[in-house]
Coordinates of C-alpha atoms and ligand atoms in Angstrom, one line a residue:
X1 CA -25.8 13.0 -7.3
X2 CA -26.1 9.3 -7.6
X3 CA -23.5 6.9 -7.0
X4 CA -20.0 7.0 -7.1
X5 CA -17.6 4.4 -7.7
X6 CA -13.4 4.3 -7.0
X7 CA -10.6 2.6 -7.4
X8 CA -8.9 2.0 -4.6
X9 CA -4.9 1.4 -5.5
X10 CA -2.4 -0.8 -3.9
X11 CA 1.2 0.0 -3.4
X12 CA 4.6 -1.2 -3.2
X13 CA 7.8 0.0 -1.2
X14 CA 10.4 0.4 -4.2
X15 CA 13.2 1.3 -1.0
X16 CA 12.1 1.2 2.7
X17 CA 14.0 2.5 5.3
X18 CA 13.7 3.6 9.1
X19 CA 16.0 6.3 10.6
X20 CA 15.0 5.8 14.2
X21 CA 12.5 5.1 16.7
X22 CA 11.1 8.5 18.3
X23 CA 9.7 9.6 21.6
X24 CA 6.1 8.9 21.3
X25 CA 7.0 5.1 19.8
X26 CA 6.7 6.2 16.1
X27 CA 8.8 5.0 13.7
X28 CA 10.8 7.9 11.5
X29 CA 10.6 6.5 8.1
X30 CA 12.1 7.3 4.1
X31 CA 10.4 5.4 1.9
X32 CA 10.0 5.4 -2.0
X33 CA 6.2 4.7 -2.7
X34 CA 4.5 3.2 -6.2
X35 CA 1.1 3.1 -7.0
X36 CA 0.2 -0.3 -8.8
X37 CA -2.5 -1.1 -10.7
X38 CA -4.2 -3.7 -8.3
X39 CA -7.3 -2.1 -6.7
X40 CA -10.1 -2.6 -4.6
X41 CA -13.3 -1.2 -5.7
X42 CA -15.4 1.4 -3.2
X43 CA -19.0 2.3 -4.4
X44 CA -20.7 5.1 -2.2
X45 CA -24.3 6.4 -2.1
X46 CA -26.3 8.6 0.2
X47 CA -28.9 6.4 1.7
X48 CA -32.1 7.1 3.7
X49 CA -32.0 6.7 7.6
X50 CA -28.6 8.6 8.7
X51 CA -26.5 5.8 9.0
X52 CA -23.6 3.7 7.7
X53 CA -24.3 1.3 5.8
X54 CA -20.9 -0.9 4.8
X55 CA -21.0 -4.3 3.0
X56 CA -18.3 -6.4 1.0
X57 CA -19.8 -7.5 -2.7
X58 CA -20.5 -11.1 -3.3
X59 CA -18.0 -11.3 -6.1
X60 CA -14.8 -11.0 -4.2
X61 CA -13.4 -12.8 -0.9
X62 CA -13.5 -9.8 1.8
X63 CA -12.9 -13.0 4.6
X64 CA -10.3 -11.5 7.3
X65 CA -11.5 -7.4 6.8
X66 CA -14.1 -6.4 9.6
X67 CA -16.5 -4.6 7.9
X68 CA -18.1 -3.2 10.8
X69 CA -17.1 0.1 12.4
X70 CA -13.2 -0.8 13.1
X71 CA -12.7 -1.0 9.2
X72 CA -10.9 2.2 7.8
X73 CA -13.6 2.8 5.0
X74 CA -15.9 3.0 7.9
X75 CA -14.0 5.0 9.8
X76 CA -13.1 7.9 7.0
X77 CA -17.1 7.8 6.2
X78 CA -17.2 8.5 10.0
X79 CA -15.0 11.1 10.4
X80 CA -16.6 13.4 7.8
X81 CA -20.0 13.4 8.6
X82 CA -19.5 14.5 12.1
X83 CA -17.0 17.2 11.1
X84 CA -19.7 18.4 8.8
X85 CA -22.7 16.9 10.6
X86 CA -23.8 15.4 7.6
X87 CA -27.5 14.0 8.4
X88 CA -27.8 11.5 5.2
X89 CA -27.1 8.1 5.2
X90 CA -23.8 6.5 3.3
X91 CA -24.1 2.9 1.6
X92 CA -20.9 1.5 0.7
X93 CA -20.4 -1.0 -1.1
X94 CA -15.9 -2.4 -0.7
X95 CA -15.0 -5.1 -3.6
X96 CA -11.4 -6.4 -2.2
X97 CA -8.9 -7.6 -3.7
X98 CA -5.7 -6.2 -2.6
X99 CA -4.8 -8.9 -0.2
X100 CA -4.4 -7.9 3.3
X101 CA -2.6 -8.0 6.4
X102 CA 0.0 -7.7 3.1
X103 CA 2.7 -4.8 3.0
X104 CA 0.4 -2.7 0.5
X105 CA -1.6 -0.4 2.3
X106 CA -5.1 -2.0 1.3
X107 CA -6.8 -0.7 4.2
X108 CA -4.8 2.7 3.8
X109 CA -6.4 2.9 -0.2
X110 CA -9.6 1.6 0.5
X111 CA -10.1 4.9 3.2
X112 CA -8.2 7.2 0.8
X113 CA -10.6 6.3 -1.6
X114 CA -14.1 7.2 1.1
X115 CA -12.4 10.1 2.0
X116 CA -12.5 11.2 -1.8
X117 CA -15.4 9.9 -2.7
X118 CA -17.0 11.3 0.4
X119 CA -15.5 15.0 -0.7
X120 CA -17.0 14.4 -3.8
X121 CA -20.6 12.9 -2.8
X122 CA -21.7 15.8 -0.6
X123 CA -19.6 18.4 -2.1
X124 CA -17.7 19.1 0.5
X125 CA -15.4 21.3 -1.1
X126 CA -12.2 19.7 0.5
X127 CA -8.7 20.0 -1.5
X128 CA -6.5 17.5 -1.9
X129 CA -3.9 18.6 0.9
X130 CA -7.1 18.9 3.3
X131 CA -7.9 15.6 2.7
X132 CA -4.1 14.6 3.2
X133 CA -4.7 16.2 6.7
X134 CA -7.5 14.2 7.5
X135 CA -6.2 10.9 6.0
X136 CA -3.0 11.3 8.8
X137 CA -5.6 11.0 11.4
X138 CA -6.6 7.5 10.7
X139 CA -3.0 5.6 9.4
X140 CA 0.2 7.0 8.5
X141 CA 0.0 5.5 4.8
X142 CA -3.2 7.4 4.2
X143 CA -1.8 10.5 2.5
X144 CA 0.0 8.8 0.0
X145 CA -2.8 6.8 -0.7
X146 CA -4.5 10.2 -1.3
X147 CA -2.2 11.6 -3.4
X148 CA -0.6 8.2 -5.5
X149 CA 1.6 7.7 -8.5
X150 CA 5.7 7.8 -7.3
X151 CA 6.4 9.4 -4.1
X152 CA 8.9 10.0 -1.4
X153 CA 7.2 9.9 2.0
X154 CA 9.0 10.8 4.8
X155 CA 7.9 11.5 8.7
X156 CA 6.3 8.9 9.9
X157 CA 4.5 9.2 6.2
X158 CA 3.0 12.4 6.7
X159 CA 5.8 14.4 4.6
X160 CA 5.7 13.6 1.2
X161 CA 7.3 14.7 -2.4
X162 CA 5.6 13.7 -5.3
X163 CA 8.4 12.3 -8.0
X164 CA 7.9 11.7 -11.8
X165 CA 6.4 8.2 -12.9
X166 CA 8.9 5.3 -12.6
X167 CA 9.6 4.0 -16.2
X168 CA 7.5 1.5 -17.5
X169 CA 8.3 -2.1 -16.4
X170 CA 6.4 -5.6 -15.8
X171 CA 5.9 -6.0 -11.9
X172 CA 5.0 -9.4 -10.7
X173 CA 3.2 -9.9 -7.0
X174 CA 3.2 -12.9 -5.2
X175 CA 1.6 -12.7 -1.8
X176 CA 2.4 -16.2 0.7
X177 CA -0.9 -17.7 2.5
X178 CA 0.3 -15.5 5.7
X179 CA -0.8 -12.3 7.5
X180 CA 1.4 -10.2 8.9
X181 CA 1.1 -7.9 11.8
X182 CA 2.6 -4.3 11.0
X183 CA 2.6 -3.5 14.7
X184 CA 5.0 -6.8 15.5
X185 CA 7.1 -6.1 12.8
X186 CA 8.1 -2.3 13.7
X187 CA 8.1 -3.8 17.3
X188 CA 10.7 -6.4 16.7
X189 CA 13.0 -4.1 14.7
X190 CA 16.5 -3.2 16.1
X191 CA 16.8 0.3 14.6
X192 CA 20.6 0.3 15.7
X193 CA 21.7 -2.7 15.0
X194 CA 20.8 -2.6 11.4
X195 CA 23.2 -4.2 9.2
X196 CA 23.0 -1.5 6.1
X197 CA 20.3 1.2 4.9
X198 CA 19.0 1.5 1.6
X199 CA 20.2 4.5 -0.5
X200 CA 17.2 6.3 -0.7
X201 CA 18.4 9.9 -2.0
X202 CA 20.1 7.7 -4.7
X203 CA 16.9 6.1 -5.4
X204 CA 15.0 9.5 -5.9
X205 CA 17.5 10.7 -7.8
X206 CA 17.5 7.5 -10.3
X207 CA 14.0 8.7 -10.7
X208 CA 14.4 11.8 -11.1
X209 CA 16.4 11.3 -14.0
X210 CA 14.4 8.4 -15.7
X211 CA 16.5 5.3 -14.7
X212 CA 14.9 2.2 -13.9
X213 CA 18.5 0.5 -14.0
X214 CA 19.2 2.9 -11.0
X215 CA 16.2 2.7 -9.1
X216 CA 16.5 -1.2 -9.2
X217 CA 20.4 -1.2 -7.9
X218 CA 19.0 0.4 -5.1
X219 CA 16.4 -1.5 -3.6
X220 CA 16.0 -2.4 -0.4
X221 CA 13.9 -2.7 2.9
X222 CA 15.4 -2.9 6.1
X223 CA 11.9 -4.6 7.5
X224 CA 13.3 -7.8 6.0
X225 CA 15.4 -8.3 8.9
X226 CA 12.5 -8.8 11.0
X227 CA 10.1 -10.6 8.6
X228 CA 12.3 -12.8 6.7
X229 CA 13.1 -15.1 10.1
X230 CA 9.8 -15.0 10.9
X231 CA 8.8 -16.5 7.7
X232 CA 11.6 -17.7 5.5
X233 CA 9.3 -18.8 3.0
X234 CA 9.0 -14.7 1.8
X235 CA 13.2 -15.0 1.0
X236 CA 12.1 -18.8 -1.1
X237 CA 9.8 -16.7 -3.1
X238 CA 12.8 -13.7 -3.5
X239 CA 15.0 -16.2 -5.1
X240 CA 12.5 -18.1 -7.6
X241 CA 11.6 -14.9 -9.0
X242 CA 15.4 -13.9 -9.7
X243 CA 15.9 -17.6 -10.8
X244 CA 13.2 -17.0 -13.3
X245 CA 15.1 -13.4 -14.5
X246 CA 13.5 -10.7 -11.9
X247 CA 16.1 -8.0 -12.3
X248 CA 15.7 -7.2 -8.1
X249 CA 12.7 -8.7 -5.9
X250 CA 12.3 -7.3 -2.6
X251 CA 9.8 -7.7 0.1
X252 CA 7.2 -4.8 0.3
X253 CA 6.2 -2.8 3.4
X254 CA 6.2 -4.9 6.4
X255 CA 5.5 -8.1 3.9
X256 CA 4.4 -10.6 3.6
X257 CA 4.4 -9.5 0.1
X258 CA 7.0 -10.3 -2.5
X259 CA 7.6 -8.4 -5.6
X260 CA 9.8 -8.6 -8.7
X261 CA 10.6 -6.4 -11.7
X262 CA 10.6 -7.7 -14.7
X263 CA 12.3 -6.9 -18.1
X264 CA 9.6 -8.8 -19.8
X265 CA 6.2 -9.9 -19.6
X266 CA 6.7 -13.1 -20.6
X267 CA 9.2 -14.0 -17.8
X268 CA 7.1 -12.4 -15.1
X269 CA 4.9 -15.0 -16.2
X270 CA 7.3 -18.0 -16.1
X271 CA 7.8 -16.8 -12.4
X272 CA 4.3 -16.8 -11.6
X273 CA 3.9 -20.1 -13.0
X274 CA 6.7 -21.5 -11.1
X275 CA 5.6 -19.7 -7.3
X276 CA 2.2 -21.2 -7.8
X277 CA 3.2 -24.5 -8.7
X278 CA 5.7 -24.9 -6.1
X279 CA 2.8 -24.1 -3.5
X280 CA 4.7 -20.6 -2.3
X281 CA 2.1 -18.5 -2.9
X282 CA -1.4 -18.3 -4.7
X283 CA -2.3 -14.6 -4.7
X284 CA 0.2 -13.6 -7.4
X285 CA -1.1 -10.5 -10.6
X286 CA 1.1 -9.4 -12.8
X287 CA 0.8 -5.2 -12.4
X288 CA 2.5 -2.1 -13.9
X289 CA 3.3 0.6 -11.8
X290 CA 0.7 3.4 -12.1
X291 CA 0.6 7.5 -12.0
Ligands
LIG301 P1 0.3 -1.4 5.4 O1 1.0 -1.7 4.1 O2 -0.3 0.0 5.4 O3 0.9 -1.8 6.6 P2 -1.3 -3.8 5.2 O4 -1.4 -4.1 3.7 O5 -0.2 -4.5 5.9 O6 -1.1 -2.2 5.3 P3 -4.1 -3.9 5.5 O7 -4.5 -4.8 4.4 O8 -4.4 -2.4 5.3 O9 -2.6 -4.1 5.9 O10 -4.9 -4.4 6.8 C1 -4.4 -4.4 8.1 C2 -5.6 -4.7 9.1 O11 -6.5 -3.6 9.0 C3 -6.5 -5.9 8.7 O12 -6.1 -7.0 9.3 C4 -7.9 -5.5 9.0 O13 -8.4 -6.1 10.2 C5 -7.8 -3.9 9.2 N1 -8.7 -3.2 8.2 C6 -9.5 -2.2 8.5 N2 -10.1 -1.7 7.4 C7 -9.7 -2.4 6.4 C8 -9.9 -2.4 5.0 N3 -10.8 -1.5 4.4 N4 -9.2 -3.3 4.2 C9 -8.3 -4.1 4.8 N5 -8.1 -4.2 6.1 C10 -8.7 -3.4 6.9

């Protein structure tokens, strides 16, 4: 087999919420998950010499992502050739251009994506829930990434439904010149002290039955208590995009990230337009939620 080439997806957090903090320091989460049709690009290919071999392309920016044996594409490549002592070399090439350090599980994707790719290169015979169970080894968000379109995840992101495509709608993106740690953020949340929780059973039921309506009156993510403070610029962005006629925005995972649905394209634009002019924010694409 030659080469194989993947499309690593991005995602957004349509609700966040988190139940408690357990024993061992995780965080017990229920979240509502949405592929988006941002994506980094993964090209693998067996290579002479035994190694790994991992290099960003010229085309896009992979500045701030290691890509040296700490980043997750690595790692995933790793794993499976010592579980099935795989003696041939692995090229890989990682276009990026989800941002990161963001709130949408670029890193999580990208090793989704070598994980699959990887199953499929040396025919390893691995099903999807297998893969699942490796993906949980490296980062909680792997499994979804594994398994995409509309999702419940639940666990600390381990236990996940699979839920029928949201409707169609105009999503815009607008991610501030800021990284944020996911570590700091879960370790500066106050579980108890919480103000209000998202309805996330209402949520999956909105989609359950088709409504986008419903699904919007329920966002929310309780990370914003933590983020938001730390970089008020994220709630600036929030309220241009309703100004502009988002229906909701809402910060996604642990942010910096800012997203807002749209009832049409052309006002998703406006938005954009406005954000980048103002200086808020200059990664900003204009997405559709994906299957
Ligand atoms: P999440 O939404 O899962 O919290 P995120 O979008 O906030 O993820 P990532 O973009 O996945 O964060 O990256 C977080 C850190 O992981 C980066 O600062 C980077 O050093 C490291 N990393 C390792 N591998 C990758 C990769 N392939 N792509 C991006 N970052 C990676």
């Amino acid at each position: 087999m030659g080469e194989i080439v993947l499309q690593a997806y991005a995602k957004i957090n349509l609700g966040l919420d988190v139940l408690r903090k357990r024993e061992d320091g995780y965080h017990e989460v229920k979240m509502i998950m949405q592929r988006i049709s941002l994506a980094d690009t993964l090209v693998l290919r067996k290579c002479p010499g035994g190694g790994i071999l991992l290099q960003g392309d010229t085309e896009t920016d992979a500045s701030g992502v290691p890509m040296d044996a700490s980043n997750l594409v690595y790692r995933a490549i790793q794993m499976l050739k010592e579980e099935f002592q795989l003696e041939e070399g692995v090229e890989a090439v990682l276009s990026k251009r989800i941002p990161v350090a963001a709130g949408m599980a670029g890193g999580s994707a990208d090793a989704a994506a070598a994980l699959k790719g990887m199953n499929q290169l040396f025919s390893l015979g691995l099903s999807e829930q297998e893969l699942r169970d490796r993906g949980v080894k490296l980062g909680a968000d792997i499994p979804y990434c594994i398994m995409g379109g509309t999702a419940l995840s639940e666990g600390i992101g381990e236990r996940l439904t699979p839920l029928p495509p949201l409707p169609s709608c105009h999503i815009l993106i607008a991610k501030p010149p800021v990284s944020v740690s996911t570590a700091f953020v879960y370790g500066n949340l106050r579980v108890d002290e919480l103000p209000e929780h998202p309805d996330i059973d209402g949520m999956t039921e909105a989609i359950r039955q088709g409504s986008l309506q419903g699904v919007i009156d329920r966002m929310g993510n309780v990370l914003e208590t933590v983020t938001i403070p730390a970089y008020p610029e994220i709630a600036v962005i929030k309220s241009i995009m309703l100004e502009y006629g988002a229906e909701r925005s809402l910060m996604s995972g642990s942010g910096p990230t800012v997203f807002g649905i749209f009832p049409d394209e052309a006002k998703a634009m406006q938005a954009e337009q406005a954000i980048r002019k103002a200086g808020y924010a200059e990664q900003t694409y204009l997405v559709q939620p994906l299957l």
